[in-house]
Coordinates of C-alpha atoms in Angstrom, one line a residue:
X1 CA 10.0 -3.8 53.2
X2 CA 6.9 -1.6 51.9
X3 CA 6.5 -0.5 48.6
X4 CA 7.2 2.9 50.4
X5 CA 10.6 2.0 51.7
X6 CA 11.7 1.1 48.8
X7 CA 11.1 3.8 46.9
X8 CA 12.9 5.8 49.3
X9 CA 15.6 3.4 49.4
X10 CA 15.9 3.3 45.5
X11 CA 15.8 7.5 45.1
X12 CA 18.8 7.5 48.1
X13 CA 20.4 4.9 46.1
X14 CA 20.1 7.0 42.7
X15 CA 21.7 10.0 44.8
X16 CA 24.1 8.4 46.2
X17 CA 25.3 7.3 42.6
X18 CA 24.7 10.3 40.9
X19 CA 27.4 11.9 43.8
X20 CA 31.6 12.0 43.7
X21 CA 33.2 8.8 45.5
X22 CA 34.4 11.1 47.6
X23 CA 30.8 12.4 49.1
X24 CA 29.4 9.0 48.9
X25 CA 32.3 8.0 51.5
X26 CA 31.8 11.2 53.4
X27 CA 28.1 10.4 53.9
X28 CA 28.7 7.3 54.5
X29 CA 30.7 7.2 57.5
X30 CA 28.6 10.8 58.8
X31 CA 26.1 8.6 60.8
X32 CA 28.8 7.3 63.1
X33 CA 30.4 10.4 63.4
X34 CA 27.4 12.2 64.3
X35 CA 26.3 9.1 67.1
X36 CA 29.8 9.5 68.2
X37 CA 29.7 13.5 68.6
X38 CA 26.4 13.4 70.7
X39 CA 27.4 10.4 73.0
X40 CA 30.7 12.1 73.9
X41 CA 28.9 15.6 74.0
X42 CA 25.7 14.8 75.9
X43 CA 26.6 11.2 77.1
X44 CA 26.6 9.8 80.8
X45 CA 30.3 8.9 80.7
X46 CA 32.7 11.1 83.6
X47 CA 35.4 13.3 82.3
X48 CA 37.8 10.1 84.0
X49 CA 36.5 7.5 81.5
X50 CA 36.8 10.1 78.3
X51 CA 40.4 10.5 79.3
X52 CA 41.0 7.0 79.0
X53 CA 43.7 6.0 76.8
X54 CA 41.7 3.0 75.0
X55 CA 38.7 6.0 74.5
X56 CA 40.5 8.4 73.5
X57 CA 42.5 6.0 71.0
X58 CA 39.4 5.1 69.5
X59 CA 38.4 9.2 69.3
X60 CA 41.8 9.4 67.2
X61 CA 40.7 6.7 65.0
X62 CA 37.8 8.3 63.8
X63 CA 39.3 11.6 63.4
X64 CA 41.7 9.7 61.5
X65 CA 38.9 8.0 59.5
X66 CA 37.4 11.9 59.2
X67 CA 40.0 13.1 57.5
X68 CA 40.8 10.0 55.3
X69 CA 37.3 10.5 54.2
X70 CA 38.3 13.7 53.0
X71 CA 42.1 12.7 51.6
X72 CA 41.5 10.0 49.7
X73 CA 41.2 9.8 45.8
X74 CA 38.7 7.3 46.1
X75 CA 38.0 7.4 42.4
X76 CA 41.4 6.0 42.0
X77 CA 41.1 3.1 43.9
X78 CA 38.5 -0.1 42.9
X79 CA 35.2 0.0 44.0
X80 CA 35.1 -1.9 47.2
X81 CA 38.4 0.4 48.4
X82 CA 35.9 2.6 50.5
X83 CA 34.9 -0.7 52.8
X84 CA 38.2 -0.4 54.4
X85 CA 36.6 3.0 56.6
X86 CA 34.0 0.4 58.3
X87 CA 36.6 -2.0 59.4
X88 CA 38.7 0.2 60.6
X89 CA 35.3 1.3 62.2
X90 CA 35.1 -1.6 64.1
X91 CA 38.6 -1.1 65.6
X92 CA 38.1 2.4 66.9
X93 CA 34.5 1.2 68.3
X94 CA 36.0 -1.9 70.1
X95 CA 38.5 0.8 71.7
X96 CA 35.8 3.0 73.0
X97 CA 33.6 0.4 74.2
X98 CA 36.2 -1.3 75.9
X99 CA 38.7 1.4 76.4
X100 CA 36.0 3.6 78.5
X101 CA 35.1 1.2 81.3
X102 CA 31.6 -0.5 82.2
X103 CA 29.8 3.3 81.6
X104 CA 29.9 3.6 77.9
X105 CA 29.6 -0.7 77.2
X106 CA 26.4 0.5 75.1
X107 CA 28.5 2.0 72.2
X108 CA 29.0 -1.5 71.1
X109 CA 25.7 -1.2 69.4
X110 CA 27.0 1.8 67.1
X111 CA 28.3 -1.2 65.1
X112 CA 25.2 -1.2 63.4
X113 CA 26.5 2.0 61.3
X114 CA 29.4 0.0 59.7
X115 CA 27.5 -3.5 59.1
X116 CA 24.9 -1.2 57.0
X117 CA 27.9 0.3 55.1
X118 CA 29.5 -3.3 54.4
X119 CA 26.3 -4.7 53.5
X120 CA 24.6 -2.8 51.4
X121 CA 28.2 -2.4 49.4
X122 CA 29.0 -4.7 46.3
X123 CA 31.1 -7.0 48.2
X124 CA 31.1 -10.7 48.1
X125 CA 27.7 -11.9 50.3
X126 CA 30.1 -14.8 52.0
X127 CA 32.2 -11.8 52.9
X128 CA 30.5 -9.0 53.8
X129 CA 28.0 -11.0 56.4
X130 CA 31.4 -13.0 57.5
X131 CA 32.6 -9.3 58.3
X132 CA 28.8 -7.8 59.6
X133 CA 29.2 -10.8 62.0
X134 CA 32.8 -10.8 63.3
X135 CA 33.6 -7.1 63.4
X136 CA 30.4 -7.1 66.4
X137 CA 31.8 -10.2 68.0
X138 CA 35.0 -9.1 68.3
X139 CA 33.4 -5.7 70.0
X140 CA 32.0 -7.6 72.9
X141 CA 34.5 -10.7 73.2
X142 CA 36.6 -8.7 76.2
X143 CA 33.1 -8.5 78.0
X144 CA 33.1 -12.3 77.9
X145 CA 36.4 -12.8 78.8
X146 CA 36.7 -10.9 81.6
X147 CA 33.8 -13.3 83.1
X148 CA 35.7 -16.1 82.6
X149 CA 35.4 -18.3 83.8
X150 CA 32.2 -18.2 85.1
X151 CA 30.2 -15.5 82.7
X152 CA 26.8 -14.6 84.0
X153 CA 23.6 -14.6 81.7
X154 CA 23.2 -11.3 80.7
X155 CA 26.6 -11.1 79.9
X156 CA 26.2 -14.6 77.8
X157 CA 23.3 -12.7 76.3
X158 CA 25.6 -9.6 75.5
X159 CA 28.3 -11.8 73.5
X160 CA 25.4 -13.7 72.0
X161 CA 22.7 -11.0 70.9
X162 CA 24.8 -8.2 69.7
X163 CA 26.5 -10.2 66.9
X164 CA 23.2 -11.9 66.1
X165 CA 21.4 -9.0 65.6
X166 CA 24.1 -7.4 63.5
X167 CA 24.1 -10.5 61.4
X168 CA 20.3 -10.4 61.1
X169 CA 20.5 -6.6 60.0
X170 CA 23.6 -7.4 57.6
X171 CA 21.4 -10.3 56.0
X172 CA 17.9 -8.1 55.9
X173 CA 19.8 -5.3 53.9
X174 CA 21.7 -8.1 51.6
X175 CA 18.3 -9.6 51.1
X176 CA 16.1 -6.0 50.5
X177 CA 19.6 -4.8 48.2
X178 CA 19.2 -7.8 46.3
X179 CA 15.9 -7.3 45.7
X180 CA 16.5 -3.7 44.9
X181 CA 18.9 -4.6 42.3
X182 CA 16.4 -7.3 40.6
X183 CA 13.9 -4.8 40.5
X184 CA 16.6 -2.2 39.3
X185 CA 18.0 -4.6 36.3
X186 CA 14.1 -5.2 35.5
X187 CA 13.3 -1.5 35.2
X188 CA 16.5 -1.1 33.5
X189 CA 15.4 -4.0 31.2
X190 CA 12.0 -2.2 31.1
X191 CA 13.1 0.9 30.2
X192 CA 15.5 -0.7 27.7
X193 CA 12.5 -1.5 26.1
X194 CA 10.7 1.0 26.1
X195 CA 13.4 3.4 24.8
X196 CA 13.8 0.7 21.8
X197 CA 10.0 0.9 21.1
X198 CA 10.3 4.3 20.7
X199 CA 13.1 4.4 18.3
X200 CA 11.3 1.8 16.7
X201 CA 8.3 4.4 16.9
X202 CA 10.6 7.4 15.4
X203 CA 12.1 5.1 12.6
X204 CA 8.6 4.2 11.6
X205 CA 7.1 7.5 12.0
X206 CA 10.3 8.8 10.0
X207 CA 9.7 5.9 7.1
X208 CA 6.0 6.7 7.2
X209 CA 6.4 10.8 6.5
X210 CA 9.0 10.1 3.9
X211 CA 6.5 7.8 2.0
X212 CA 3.8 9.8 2.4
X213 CA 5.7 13.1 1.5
X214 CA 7.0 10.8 -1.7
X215 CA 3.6 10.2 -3.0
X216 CA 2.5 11.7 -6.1
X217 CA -1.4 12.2 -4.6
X218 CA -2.3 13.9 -1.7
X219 CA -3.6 12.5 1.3
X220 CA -5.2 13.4 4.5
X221 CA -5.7 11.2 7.7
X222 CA -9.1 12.5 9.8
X223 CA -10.3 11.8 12.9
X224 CA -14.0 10.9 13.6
X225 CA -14.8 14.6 14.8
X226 CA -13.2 15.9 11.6
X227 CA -10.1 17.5 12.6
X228 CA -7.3 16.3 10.1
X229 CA -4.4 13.7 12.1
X230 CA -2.0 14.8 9.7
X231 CA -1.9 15.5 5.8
X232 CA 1.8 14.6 3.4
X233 CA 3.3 17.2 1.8
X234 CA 1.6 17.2 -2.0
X235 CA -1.8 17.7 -0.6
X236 CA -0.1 21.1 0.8
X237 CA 1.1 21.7 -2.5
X238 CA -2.4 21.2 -3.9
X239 CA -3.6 23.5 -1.6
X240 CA -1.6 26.1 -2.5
X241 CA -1.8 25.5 -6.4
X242 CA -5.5 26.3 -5.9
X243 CA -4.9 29.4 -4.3
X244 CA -5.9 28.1 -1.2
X245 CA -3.7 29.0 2.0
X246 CA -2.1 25.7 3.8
X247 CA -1.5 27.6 7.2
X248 CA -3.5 26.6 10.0
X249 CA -4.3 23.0 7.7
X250 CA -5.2 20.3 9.1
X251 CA -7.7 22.5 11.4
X252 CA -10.1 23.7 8.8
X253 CA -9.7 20.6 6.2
X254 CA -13.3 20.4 6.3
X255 CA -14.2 24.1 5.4
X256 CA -12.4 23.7 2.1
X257 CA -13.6 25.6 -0.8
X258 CA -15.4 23.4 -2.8
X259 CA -17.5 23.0 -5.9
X260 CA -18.9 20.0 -7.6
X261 CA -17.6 18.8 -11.2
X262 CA -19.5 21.1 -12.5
X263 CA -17.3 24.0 -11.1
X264 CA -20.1 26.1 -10.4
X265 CA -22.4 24.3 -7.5
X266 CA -20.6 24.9 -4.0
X267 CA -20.4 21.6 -1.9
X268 CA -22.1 22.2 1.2
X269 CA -20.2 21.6 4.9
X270 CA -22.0 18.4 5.4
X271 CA -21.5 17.5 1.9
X272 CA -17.5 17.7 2.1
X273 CA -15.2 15.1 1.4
X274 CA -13.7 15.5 5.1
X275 CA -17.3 15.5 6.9
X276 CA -18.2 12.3 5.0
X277 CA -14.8 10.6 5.1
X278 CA -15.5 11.0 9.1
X279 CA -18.8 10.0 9.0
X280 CA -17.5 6.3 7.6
X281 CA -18.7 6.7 4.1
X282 CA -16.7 5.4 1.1
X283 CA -15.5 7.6 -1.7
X284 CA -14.5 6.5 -4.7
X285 CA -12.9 8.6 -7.8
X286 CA -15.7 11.5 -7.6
X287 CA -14.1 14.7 -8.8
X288 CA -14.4 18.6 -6.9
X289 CA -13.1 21.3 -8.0
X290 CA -10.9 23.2 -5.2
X291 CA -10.2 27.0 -5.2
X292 CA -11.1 30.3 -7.1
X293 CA -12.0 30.1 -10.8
X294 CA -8.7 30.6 -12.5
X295 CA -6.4 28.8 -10.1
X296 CA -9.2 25.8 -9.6
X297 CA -7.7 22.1 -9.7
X298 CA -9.7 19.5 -10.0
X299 CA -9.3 17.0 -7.6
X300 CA -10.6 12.9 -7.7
X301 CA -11.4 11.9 -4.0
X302 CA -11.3 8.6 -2.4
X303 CA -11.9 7.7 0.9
X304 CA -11.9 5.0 3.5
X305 CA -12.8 4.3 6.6
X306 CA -9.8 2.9 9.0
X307 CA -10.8 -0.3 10.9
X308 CA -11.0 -0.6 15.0
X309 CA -12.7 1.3 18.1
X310 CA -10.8 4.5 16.7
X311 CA -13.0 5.5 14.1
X312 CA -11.5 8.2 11.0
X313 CA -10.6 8.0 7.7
X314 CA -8.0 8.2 5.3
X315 CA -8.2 10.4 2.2
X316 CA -6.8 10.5 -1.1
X317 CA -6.7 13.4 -3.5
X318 CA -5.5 12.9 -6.9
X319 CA -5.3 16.3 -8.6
X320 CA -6.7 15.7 -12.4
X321 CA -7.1 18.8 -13.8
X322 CA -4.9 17.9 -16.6
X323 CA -7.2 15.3 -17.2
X324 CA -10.5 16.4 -17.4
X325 CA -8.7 20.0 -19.7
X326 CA -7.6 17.2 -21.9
X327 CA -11.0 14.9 -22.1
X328 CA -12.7 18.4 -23.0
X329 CA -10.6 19.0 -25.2
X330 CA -10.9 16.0 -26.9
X331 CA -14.9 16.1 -26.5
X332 CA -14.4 19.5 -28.0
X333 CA -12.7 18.2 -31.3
X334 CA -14.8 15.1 -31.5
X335 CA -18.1 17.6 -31.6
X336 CA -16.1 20.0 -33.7
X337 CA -15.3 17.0 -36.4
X338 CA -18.8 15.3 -36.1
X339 CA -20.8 18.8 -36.4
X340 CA -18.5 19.7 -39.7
X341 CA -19.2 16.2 -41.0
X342 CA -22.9 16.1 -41.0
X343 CA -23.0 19.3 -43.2
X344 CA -21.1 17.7 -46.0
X345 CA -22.7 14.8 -46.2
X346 CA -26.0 16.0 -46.0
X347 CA -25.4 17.3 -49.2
X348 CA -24.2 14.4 -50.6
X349 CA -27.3 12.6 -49.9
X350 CA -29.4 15.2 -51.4
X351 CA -27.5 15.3 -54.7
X352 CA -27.5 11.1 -54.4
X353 CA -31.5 11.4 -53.6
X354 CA -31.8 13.0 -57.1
X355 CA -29.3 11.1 -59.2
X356 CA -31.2 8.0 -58.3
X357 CA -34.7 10.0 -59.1
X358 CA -33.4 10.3 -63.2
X359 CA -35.6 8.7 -65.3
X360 CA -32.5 7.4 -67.2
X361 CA -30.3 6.4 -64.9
X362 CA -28.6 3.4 -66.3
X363 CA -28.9 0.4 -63.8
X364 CA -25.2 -0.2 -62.7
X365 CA -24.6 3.4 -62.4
X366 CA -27.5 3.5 -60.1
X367 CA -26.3 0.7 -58.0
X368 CA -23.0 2.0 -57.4
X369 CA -24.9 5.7 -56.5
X370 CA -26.8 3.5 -54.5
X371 CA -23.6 1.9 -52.4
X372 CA -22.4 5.3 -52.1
X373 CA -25.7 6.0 -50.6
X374 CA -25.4 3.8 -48.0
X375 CA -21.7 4.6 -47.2
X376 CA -22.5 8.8 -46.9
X377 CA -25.7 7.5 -44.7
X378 CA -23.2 5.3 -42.7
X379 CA -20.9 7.9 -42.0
X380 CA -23.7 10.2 -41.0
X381 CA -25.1 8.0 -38.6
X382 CA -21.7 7.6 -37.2
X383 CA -20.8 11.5 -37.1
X384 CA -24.6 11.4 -35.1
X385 CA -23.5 8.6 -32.7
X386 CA -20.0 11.2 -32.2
X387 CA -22.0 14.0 -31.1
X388 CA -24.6 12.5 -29.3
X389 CA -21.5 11.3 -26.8
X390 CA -19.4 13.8 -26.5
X391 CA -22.4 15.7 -25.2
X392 CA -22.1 16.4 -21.5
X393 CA -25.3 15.6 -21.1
X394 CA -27.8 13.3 -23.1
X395 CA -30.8 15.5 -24.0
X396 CA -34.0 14.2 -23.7
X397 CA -37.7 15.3 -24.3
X398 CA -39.9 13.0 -21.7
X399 CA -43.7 12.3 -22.9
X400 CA -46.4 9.6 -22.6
X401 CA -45.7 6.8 -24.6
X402 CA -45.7 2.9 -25.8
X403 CA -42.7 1.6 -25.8
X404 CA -43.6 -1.9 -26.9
X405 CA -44.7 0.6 -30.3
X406 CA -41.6 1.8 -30.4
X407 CA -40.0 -1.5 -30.5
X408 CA -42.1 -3.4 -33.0
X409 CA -41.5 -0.1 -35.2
X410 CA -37.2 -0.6 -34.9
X411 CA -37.4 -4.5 -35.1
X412 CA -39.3 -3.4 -38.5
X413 CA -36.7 -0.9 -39.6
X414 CA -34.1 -3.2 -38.6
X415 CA -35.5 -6.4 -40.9
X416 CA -33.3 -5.2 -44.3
X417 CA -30.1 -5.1 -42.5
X418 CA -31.1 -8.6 -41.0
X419 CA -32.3 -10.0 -44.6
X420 CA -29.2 -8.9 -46.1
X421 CA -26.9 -10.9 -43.2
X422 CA -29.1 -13.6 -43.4
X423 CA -30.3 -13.3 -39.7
X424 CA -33.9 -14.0 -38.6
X425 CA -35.4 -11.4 -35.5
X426 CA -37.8 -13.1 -33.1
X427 CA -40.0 -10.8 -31.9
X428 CA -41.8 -11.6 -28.6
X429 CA -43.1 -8.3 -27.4
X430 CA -46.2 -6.9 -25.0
X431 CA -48.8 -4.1 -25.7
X432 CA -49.1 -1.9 -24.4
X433 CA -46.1 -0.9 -22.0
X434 CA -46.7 2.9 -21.4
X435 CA -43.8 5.0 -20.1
X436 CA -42.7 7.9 -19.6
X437 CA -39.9 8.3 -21.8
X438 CA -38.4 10.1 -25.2
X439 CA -39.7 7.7 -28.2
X440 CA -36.4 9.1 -30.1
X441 CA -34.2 8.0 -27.4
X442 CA -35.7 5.0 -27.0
X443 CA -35.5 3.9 -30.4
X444 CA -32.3 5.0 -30.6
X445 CA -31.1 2.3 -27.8
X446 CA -32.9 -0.5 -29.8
X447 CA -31.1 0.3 -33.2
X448 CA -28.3 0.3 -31.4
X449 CA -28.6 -3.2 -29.5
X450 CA -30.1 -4.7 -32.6
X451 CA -27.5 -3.4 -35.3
X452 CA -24.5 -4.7 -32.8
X453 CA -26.7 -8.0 -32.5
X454 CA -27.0 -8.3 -36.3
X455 CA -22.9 -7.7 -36.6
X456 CA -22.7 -10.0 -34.2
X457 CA -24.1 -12.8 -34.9
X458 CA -23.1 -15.4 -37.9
X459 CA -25.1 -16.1 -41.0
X460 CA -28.6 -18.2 -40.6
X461 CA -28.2 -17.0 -36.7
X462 CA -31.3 -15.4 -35.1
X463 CA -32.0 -12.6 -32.8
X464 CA -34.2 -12.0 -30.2
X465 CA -36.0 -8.8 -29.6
X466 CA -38.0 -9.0 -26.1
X467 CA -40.1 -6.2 -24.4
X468 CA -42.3 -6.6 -21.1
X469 CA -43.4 -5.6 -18.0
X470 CA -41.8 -6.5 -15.0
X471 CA -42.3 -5.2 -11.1
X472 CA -42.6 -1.6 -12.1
X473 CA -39.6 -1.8 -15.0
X474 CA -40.1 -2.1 -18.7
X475 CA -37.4 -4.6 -20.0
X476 CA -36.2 -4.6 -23.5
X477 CA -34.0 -7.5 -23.8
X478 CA -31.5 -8.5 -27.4
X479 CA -29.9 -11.5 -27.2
X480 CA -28.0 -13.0 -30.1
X481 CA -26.4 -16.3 -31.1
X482 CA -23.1 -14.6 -31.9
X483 CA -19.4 -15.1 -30.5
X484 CA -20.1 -13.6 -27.3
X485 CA -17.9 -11.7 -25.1
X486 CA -14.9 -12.8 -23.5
X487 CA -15.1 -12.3 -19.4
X488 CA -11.7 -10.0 -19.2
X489 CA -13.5 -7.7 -21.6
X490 CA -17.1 -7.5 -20.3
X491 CA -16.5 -4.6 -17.8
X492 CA -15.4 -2.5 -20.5
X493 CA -17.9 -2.9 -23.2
X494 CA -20.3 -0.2 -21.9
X495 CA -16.9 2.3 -22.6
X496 CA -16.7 5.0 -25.3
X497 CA -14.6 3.5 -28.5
X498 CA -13.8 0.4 -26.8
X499 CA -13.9 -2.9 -29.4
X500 CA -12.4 -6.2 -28.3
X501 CA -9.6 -7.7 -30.2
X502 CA -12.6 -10.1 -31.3
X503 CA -14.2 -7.7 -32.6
X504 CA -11.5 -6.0 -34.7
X505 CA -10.0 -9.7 -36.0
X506 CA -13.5 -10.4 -37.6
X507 CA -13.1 -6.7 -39.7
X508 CA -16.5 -5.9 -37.9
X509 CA -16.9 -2.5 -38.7
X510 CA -17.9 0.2 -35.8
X511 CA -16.4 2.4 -33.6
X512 CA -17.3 1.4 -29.8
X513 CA -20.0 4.1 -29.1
X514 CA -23.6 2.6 -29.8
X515 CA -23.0 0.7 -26.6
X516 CA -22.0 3.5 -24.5
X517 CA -24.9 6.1 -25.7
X518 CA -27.3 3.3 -25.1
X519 CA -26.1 2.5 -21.5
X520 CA -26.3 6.6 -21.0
X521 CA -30.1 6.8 -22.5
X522 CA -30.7 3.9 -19.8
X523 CA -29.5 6.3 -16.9
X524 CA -31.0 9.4 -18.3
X525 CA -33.9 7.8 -17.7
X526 CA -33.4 6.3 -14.3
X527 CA -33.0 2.8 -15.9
X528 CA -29.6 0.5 -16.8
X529 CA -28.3 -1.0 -19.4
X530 CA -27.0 -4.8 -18.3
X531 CA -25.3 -7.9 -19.9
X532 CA -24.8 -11.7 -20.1
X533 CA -22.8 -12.9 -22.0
X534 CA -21.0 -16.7 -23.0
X535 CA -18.2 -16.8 -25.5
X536 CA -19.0 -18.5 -28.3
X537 CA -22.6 -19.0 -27.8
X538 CA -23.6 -15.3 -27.9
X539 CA -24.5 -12.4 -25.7
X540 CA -28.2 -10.8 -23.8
X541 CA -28.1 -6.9 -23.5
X542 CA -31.4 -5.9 -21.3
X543 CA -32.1 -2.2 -21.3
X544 CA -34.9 -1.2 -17.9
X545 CA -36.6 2.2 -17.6
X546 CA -39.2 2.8 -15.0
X547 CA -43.1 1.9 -16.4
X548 CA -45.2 4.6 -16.1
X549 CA -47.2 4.7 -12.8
X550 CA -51.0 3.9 -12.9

């Protein structure tokens, strides 16, 4: 049987189930009826063989059959109730084939209508072929018998072939029906399987919406041609905190109205978070501003590509606008503070400046003037350090200049502070090093790197001072012999007001900025500020800015 005839056996099957009992036994026994219509309508059998009792006996029987078709509650009855209409087919066929004379002996073959019905039922294999074959044999047995004793061929082959064939037809339709129903129980199995996938599908799609609308950030999944797979629910509610309208999202994700931190500069199309999340570039904590100026969020974006042939990106917005209001704040305050400091103190050195001028100052007044001094000039240089990093940006005034001047003149400067910890400074620097560079800022990075060294390091320990040129760079390098820095600490040194519990136990005094202005002079000049460092055996700082080109 063709893939074809199966089909079409399978989609008869499928109607005949989805029908009453009652119409699938009606249909059932219509062939016969209809075979049995035309051969007494149009058949070659006389008027004297349809008046026959045995033919007209086997009429009554199927118009008996007919109605019973109709009568019956079959849904009352078990399933196999129905196969009772094909055996009593059998009787009303071996009365019209034998009943009618030598003229109609060719109805035997109508048999073929009931050995269909009881084979493709869901009796018993032993019994429906046991039936498909004797309900055939017994049609043509009176043929042989009458030619007893001395039957001639063709009516051996009669008796012989007709129950055969019947038999073979009964076992092809048990064989294509058992196949059919293998098939059937593995597309049942199949689609069992598939409807399970997709409830596993819904679950998960179900879990993953309600973790995704639980999150506290927003987040955006994007395709590689830009158009937004799907976005959770707090990245609509940023949108419309910023006064930006979440209809029509995810289409336009990627025509967002952006500005840089700043919240001035408008981030070009290409530039977008979107467009380069779909282009495959990383993003990591770099802050937009999103919406008109008064409803504006800031927003810290990171993105990542998604692994596989698929290409996109997912997206994370983390709105931080509470953040960067406070850090401004705070930068505010600490400028405020430092700005109202400086005055003051000012002052107090002038008025110090002239005590220790008096001709008769005794001489331990003028050392405790002295120590005051160099506390008020402390605290200026620290108010200094305030401002200079809570400035947005570093300000800097760029000229021609010799950096390995500039050092020799801080390591100089530096030498008191040194003599007074008992520190030596090694000094192994080259002249010239020209740069481009401010001389103030400069400078300002070495005190820096050598006071912390100095703090740093124990009495009768030494510090290095190093400045060359190196493959286009100009490297200042300050190592000490000092405790060093422990590894879980190192990533934060270069942070404003961080000091390590080190630090703090050995009643070093500072407040955690020198490193971070120097590390920001370093940039300002296109340069960086790095470290190595070994607890317990002291730390190397090496500050690079660009040499100056011919």
């Amino acid at each position: 049987m063709t893939v074809s005839d199966q089909l079409l056996v399978r989609r008869a099957a499928r109607l005949l189930q989805e029908l009453g009992p009652r119409s699938r036994v009606v249909l059932s026994q219509l062939p016969l009826v209809l075979a049995l219509t035309v051969v007494f309508t149009l058949g070659p059998a006389s008027s004297e063989v349809r008046l026959r009792p045995g033919f007209l006996l086997g009429l009554l029987l199927q118009l008996v059959l007919a109605v019973l078709c109709f009568a019956v509650p079959w849904w009352r009855l078990g399933e196999n109730a129905p196969l009772a209409i094909p055996i009593v087919d059998f009787v009303s066929l071996w009365f019209l084939r034998n009943g009618g004379g030598a003229e109609v002996t060719g109805l035997g073959s109508l048999a073929a209508f009931p050995v269909i019905w009881i084979a493709a039922s869901t009796l018993a294999s032993g019994w429906a072929l046991v039936l498909c074959a004797v309900g055939p044999l017994a049609i043509v047995l009176p043929t042989l018998l009458d030619a007893l004793p001395s039957p001639s061929p063709s009516e051996w082959t009669i008796f012989v072939s007709l129950p055969l064939i019947m038999l073979a037809t009964a076992v092809a339709i048990r064989i294509a029906g058992a196949g059919l129903r293998v098939q059937e129980r593995q597309l049942r199995a199949a689609q069992g399987h598939l409807h399970r996938l997709l409830e596993r599908a819904e679950e998960s799609e179900r879990l993953l919406t309600g973790i995704l609308d639980t999150a506290e950030i927003g987040i955006v999944a994007v395709s590689p041609d830009r158009a937004a797979a799907r976005c959770n629910r707090r990245f609509r509610q940023m949108l419309d905190d910023a006064g930006v309208p979440s209809e029509g999202t995810p289409a336009s994700l990627d025509r967002l109205p952006l500005r840089e931190r700043d919240g001035r500069t408008p981030v070009p199309p290409d530039r977008q978070p979107i467009a380069r999340a779909a282009a495959g570039e990383h993003i990591d904590g770099e802050v937009v501003w999103l919406g008109p100026a008064g409803r504006a969020r800031a927003l810290s974006v990171r993105a990542r590509p998604l692994d596989g042939d698929g290409g996109g990106a997912v997206l994370a917005f983390g709105d931080v606008t509470q953040l960067l209001e406070d850090v401004e704040a705070k930068t505010d305050l600490v400028r405020t503070v430092a700005h109202e400091f400086r005055t003051p103190l000012t002052a107090v050195l002038g008025h110090l400046d002239l005590a220790l001028e008096a001709p008769d100052l005794p001489a331990g007044l003028g050392r405790r003037i002295g120590l005051a001094q160099a506390g008020a000039e402390r605290l200026l240089r620290i108010a200094s350090d305030l401002l200079t990093s809570s400035a947005e940006l570093l300000p800097l005034v760029p000229s021609r200049v010799d950096v390995g001047q500039v050092v020799r003149e801080r390591a100089e400067s530096a030498l008191p502070a040194a003599a007074r910890a008992d520190i030596a400074i090694d000094l192994d620097v080259d002249q010239p090093l020209p740069a481009r560079a401010d001389p103030f800022r400069v400078g300002q990075a070495v005190d820096n790197l050598l006071s912390n060294a100095i703090k740093y390091s124990p009495s009768g320990g030494t510090v290095t001072l190093s400045a060359r040129a190196e493959d286009g760079w100009i490297t200042i390098g300050v190592a000490d012999t000092g405790m060093g820095i422990r590894p879980e600490d190192r990533p934060m040194v270069f942070e404003r007001f961080f000091r390590s519990d080190d630090a703090r136990r050995a009643h070093i005094p500072g407040v955690g900025l020198g490193l971070a202005i120097t590390k920001t002079i370093a940039e300002r000049h296109g340069g960086e500020l790095a470290c190595v460092s070994t607890p317990g055996a002291g730390s190397t700082f090496t500050f690079r800015i660009p040499a100056a080109a011919g």
